mmCIF file of C-alpha atoms in Angstrom:
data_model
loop_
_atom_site.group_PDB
_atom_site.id
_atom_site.type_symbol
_atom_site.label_atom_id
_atom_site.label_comp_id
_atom_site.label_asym_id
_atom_site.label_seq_id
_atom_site.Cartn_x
_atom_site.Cartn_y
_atom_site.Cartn_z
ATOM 1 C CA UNK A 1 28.031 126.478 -46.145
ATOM 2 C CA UNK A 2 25.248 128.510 -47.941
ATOM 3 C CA UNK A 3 27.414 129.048 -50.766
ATOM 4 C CA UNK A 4 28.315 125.099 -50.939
ATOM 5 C CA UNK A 5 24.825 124.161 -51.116
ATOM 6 C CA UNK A 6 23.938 126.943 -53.555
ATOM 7 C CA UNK A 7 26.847 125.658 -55.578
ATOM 8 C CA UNK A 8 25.427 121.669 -55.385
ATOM 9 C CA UNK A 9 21.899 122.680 -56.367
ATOM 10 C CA UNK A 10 23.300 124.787 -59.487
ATOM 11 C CA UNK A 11 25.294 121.384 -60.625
ATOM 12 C CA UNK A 12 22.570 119.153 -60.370
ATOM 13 C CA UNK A 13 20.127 121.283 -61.635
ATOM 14 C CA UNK A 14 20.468 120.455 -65.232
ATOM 15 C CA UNK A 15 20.758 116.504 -64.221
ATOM 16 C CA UNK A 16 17.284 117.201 -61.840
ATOM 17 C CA UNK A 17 15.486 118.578 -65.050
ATOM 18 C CA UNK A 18 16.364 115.476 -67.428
ATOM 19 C CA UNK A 19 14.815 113.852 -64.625
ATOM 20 C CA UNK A 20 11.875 115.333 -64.750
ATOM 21 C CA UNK A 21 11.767 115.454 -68.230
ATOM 22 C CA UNK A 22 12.116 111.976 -69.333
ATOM 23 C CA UNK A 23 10.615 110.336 -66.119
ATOM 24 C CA UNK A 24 8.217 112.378 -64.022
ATOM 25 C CA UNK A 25 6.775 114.198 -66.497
ATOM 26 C CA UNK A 26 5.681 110.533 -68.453
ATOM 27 C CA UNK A 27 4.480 109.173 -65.640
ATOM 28 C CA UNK A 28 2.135 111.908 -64.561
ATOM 29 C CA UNK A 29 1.123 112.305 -68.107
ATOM 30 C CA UNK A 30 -0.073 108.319 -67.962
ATOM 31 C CA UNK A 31 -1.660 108.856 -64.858
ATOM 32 C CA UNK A 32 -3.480 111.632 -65.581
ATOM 33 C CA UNK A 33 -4.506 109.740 -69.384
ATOM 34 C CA UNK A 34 -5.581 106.760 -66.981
ATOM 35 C CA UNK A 35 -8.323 108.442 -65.391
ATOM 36 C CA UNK A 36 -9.846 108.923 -69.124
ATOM 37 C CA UNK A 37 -11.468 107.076 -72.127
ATOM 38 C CA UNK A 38 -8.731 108.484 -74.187
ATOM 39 C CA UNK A 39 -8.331 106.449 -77.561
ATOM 40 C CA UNK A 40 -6.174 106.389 -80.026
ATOM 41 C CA UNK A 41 -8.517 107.597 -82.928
ATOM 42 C CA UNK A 42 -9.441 110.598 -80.663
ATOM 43 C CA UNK A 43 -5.675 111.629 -79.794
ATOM 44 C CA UNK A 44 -6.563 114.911 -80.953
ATOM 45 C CA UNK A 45 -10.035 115.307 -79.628
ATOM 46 C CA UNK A 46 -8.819 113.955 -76.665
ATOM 47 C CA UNK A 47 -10.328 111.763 -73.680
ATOM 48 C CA UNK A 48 -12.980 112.801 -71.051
ATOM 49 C CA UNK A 49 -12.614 112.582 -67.687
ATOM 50 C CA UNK A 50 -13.934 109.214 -65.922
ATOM 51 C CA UNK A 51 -12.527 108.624 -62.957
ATOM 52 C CA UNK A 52 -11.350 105.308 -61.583
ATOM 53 C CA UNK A 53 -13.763 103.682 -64.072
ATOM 54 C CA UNK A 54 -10.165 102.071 -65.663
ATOM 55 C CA UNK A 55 -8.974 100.450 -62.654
ATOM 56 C CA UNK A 56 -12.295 99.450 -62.083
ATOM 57 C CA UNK A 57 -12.881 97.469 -65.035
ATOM 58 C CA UNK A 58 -10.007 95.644 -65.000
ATOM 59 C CA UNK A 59 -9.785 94.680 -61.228
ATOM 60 C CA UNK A 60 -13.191 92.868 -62.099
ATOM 61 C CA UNK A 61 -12.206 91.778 -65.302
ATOM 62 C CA UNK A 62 -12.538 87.671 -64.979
ATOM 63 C CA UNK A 63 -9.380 88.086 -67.214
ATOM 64 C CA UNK A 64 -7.628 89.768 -64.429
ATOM 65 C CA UNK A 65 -6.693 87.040 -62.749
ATOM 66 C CA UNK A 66 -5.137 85.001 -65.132
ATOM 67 C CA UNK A 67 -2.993 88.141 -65.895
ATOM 68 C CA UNK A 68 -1.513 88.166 -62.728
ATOM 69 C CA UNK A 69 -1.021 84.435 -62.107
ATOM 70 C CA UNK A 70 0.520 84.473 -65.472
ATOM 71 C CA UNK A 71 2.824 87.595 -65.216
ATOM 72 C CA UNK A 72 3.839 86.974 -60.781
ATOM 73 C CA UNK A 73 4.251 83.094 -61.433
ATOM 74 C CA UNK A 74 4.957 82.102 -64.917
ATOM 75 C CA UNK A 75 6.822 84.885 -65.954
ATOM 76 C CA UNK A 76 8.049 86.218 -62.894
ATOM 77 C CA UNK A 77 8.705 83.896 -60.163
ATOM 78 C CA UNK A 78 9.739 80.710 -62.012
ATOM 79 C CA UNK A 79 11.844 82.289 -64.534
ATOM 80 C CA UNK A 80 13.740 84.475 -61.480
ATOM 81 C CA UNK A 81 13.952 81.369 -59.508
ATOM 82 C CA UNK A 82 15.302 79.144 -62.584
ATOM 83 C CA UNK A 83 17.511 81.863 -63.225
ATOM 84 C CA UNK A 84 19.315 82.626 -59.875
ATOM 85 C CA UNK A 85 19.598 78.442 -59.077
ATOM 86 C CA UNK A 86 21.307 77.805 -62.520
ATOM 87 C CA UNK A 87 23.378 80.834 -62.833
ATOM 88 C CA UNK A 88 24.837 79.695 -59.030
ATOM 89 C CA UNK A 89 25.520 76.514 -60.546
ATOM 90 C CA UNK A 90 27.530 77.847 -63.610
ATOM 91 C CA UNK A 91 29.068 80.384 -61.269
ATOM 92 C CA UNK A 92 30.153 77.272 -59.215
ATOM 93 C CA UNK A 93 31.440 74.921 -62.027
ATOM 94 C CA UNK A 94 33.279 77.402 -63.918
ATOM 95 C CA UNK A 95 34.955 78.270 -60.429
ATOM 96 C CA UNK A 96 36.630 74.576 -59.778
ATOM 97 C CA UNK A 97 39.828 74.016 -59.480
ATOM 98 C CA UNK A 98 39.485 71.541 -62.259
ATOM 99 C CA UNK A 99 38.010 74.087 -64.647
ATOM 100 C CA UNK A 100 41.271 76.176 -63.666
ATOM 101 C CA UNK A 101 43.441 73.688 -63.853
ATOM 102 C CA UNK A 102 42.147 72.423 -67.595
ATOM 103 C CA UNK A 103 42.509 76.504 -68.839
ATOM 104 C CA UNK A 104 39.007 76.394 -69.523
ATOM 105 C CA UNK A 105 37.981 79.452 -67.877
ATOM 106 C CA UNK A 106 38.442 81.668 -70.225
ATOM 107 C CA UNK A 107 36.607 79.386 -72.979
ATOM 108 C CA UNK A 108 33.638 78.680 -70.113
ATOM 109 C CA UNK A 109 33.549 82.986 -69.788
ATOM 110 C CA UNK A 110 33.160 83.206 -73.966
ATOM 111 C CA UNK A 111 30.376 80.787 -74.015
ATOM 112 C CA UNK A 112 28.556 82.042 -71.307
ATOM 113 C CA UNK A 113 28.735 85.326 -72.786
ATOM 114 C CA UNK A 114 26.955 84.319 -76.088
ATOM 115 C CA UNK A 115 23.665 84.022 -75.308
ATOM 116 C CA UNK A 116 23.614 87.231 -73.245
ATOM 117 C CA UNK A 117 25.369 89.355 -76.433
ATOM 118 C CA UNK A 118 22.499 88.176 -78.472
ATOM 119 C CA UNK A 119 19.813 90.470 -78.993
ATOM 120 C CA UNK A 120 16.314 89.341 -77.179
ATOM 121 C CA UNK A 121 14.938 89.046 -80.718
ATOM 122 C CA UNK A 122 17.050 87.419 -82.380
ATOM 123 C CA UNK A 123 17.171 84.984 -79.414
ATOM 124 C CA UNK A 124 13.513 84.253 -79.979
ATOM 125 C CA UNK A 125 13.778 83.422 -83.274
ATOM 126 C CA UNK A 126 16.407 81.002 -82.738
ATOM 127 C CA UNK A 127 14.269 79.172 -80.004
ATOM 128 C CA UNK A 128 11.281 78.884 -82.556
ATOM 129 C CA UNK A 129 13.513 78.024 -85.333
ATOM 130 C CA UNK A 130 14.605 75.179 -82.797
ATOM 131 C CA UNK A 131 11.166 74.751 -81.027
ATOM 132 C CA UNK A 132 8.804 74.407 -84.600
ATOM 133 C CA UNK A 133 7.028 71.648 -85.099
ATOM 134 C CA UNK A 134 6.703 69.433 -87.013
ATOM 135 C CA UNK A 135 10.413 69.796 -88.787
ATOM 136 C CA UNK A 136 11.972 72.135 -85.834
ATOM 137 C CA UNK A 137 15.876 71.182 -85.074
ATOM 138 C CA UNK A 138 14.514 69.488 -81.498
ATOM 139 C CA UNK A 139 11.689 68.057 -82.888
ATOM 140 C CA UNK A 140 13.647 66.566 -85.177
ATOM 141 C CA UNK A 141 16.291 64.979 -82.906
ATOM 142 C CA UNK A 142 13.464 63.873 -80.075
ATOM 143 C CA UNK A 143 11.970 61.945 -82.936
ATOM 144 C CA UNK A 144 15.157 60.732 -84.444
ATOM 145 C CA UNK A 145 16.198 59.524 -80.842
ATOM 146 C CA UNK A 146 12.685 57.484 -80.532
ATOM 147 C CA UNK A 147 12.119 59.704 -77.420
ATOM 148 C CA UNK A 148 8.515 61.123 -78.989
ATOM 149 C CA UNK A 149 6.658 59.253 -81.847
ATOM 150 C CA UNK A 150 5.266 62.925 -83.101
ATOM 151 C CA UNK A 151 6.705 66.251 -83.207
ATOM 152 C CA UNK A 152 5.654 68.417 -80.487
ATOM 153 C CA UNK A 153 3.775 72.345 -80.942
ATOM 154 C CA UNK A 154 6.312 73.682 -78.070
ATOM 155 C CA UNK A 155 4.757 76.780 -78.726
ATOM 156 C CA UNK A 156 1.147 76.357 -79.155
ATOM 157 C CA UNK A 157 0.692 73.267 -76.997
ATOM 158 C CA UNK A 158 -0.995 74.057 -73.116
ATOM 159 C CA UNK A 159 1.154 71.704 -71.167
ATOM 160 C CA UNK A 160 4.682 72.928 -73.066
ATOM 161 C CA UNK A 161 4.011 76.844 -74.320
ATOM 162 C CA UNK A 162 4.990 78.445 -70.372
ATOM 163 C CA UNK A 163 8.215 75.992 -70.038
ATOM 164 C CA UNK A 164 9.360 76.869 -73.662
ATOM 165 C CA UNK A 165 8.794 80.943 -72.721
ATOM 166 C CA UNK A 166 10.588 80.572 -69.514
ATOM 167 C CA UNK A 167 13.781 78.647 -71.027
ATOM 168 C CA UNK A 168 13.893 81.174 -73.823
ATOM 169 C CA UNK A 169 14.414 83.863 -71.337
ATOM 170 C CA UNK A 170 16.526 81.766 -68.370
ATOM 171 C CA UNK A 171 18.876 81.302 -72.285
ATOM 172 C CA UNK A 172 19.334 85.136 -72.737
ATOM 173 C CA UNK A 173 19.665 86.267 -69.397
ATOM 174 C CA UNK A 174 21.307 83.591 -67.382
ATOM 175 C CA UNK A 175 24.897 85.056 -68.598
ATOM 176 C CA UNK A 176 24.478 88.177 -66.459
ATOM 177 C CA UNK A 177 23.563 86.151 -63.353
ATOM 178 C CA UNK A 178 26.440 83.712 -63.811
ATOM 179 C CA UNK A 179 29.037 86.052 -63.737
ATOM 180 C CA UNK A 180 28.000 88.481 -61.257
ATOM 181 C CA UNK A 181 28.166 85.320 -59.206
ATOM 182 C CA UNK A 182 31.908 84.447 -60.481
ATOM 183 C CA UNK A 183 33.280 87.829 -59.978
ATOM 184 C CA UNK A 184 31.722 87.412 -55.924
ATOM 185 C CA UNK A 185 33.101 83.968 -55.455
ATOM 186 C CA UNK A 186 36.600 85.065 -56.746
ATOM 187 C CA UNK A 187 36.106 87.539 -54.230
ATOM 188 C CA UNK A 188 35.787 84.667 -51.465
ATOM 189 C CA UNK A 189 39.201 84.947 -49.641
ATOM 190 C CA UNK A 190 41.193 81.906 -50.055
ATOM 191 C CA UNK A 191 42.402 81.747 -46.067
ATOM 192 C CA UNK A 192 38.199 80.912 -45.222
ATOM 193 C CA UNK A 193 38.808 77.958 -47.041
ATOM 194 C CA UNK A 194 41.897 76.465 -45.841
ATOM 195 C CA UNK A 195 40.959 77.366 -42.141
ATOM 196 C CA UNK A 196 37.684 75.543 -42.422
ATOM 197 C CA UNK A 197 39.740 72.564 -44.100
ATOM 198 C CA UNK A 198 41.693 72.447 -41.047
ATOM 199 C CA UNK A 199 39.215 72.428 -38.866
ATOM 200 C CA UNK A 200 38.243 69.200 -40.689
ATOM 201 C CA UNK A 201 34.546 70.961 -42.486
ATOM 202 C CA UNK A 202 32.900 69.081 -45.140
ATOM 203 C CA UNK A 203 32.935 70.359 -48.742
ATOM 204 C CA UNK A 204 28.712 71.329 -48.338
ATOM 205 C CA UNK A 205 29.787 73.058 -45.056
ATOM 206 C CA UNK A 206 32.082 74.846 -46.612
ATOM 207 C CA UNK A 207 29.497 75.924 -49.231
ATOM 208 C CA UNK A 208 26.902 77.068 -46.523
ATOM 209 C CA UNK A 209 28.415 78.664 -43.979
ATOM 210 C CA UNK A 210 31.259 80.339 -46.290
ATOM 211 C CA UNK A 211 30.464 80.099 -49.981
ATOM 212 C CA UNK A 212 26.249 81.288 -49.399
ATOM 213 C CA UNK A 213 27.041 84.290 -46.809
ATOM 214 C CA UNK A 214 29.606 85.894 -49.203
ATOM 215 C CA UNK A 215 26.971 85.647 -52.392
ATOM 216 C CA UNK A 216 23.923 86.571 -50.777
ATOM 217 C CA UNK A 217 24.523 90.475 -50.936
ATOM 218 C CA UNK A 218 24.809 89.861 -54.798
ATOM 219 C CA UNK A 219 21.878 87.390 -55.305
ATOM 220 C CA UNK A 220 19.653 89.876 -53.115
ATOM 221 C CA UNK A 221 20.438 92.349 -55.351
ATOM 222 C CA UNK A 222 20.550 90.283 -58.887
ATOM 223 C CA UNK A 223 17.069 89.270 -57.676
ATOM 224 C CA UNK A 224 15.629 92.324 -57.668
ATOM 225 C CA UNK A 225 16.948 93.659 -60.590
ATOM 226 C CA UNK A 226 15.513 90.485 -62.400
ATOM 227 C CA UNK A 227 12.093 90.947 -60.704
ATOM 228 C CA UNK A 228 11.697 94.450 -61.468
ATOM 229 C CA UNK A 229 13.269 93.752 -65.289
ATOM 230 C CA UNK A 230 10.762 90.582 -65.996
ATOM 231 C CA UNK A 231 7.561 92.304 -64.045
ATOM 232 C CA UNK A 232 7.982 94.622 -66.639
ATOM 233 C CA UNK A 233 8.786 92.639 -69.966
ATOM 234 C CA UNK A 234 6.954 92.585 -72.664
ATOM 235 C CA UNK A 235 9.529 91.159 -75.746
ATOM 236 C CA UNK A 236 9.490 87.445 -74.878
ATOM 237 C CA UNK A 237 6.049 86.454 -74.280
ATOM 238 C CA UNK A 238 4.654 88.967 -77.092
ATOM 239 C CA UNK A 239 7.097 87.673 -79.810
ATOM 240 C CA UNK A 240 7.568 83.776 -78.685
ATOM 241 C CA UNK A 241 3.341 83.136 -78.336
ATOM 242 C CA UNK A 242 1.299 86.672 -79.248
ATOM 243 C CA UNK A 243 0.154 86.255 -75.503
ATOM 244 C CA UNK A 244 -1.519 82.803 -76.992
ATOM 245 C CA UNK A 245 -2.443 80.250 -77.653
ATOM 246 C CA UNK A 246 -5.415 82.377 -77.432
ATOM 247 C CA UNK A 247 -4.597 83.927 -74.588
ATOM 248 C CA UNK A 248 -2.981 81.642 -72.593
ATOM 249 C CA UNK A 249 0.114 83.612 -72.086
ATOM 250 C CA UNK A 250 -0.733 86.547 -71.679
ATOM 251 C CA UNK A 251 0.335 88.594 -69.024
ATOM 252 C CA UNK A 252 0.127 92.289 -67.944
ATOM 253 C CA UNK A 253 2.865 94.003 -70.438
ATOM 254 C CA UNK A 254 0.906 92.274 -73.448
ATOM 255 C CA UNK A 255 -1.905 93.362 -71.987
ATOM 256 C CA UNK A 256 -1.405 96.815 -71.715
ATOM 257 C CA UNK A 257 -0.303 96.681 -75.662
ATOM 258 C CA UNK A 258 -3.125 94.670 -76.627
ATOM 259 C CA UNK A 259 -5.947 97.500 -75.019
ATOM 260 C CA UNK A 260 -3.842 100.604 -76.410
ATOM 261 C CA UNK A 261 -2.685 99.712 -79.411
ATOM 262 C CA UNK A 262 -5.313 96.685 -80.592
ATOM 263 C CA UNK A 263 -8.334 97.909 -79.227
ATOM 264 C CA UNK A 264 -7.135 101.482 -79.423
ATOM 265 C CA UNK A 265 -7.866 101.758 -75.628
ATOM 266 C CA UNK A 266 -4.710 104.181 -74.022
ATOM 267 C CA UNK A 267 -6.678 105.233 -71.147
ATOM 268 C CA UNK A 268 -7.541 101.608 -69.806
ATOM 269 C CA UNK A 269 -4.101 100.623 -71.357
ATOM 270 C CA UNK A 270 -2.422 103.174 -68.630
ATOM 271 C CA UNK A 271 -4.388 102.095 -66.204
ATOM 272 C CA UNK A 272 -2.965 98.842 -66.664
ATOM 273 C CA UNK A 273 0.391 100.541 -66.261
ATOM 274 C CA UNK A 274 -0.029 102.528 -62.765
ATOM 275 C CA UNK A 275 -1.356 99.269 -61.669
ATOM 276 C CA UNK A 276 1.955 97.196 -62.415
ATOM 277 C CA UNK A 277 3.980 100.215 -61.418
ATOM 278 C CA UNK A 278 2.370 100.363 -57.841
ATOM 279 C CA UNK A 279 2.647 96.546 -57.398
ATOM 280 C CA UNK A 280 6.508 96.977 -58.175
ATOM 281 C CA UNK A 281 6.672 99.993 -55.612
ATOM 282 C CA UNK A 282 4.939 97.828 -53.027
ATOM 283 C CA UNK A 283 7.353 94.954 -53.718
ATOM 284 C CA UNK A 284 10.431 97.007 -53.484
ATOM 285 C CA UNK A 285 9.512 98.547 -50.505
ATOM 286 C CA UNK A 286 8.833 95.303 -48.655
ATOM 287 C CA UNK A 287 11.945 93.557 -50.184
ATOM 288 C CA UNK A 288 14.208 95.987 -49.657
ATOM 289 C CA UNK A 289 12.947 96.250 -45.776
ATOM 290 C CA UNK A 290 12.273 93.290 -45.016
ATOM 291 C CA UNK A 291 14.711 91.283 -46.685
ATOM 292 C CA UNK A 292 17.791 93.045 -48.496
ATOM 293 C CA UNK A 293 18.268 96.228 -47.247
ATOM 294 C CA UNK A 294 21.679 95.257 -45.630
ATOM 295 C CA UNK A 295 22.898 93.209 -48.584
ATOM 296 C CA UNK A 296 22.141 95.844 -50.904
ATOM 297 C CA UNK A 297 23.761 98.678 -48.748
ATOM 298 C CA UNK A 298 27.018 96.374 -48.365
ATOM 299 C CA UNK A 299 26.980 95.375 -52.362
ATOM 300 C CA UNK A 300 26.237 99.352 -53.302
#
């Protein structure tokens, strides 16, 4: 038995140091650079030690709050919720019988898979291609179609710039969502069905108490993935808006670029950091034991 576990360690000793390498090892290094007033024109000198002057700055910062409403409910919540509600519904239409019967499932899979083989950038130049103003492709057609009398600054207007962000992103990523969910309802077995058709059950009892149960394990998990993967991003806002107009959109991954690599700031930049990293520990912990740890143990 001694030998086995001598034998284990060996293997997964190289695999433990890569690790450490490549993720420990950064993430001490920013924590430790987070407790100083390092800056990028003294990377050499560098920083001096000042504590949790950092965290304290921006967790009084009247920005601060803006930054978090903008990064948990703009880009976080909406765009997750958005995403998971309309990638169910593709998941569900592309599933019919009539889609099946009309051979269109494997035309349905290509398209869906186009927006999610397109690279994030180019994605976002597309959508302001399409979103410009005033000679933008859907300007263009609203005003054509009498809908608006004058082309619209999707982009740079208050009341459209956060809807415009969010379907830019729901575009590239819905794909992933939608057919997780098709490969799980394929999965459904067929017999459920039939059984409950017997028994006389309506088409949205069906859908509840048969169709729901067997995709919850995925959504729990597609959920957090997504949460953790738009917490985090930085692409779409920075590249769609700059974080503006002004800084409207901003939110805390622009943020953290702005202070270290604007204002040359990297210590309060990494501050920035171990803040959103410990706000994504605190939500996986609570998510995965309060509300998914079974569907994730039955989906991994």
């Amino acid at each position: 038995m001694r030998g086995d576990r001598l034998f284990i360690t060996v293997m997964l000793g190289p695999a433990l140091i890569i690790l450490a390498l490549f993720y420990l090892w950064p993430m001490v290094e920013n924590l430790r650079v987070s407790f100083t007033d390092l800056t990028l024109l003294r990377l050499r000198v560098g920083g001096q030690w000042i504590g949790l002057a950092n965290y304290e700055e921006f967790l009084t910062s009247p920005e601060t709050g803006r930054l978090m409403m903008n990064t948990f409910i703009w880009l976080t919540a909406i765009s997750v919720a958005v995403r998971l509600l309309l990638g169910l519904a593709i998941a569900l239409i592309v599933n019919t019988p009539l889609v099946r019967h009309l051979k269109l499932a494997t035309i349905a899979r290509i398209a869906i898979l186009v927006p999610w083989a397109t690279p994030p950038v180019v994605a976002i130049i597309i959508w302001r291609w399409l979103l410009e103003a005033p000679d933008g492709a859907l300007n263009t057609v609203l005003v054509t179609l009498g809908i608006i009398d004058t082309p619209i600054a999707f982009l740079s207007d208050l009341r459209t710039v956060w809807p415009s962000v969010i379907a830019i992103v729901v575009w590239n990523t819905v794909p992933l969502i939608a057919l997780s969910l098709l490969a799980s309802l394929q999965a459904v077995p067929a017999d459920l069905y039939e059984a409950a058709e017997l028994d006389g059950a309506s088409r949205s009892a069906k859908f509840w108490h048969i169709t729901l149960p067997f995709l919850k394990p995925t959504m729990v998990v597609l959920g957090l993935t997504s949460v953790f993967w738009t917490f985090n991003n930085f692409v779409y806002v920075w590249l769609a808006t700059g974080a503006g107009p002004g800084t409207f959109t901003n939110v805390l991954a622009t943020e953290i670029y702005i202070r270290s690599f604007v204002d040359f700031r990297l210590g309060y930049g990494a501050a920035i950091g171990i803040v959103m990293a410990l706000i994504m520990a605190v939500f996986g912990y609570f998510y995965f034991r309060m509300i998914g740890r079974r569907q994730i143990e039955e989906v991994l």
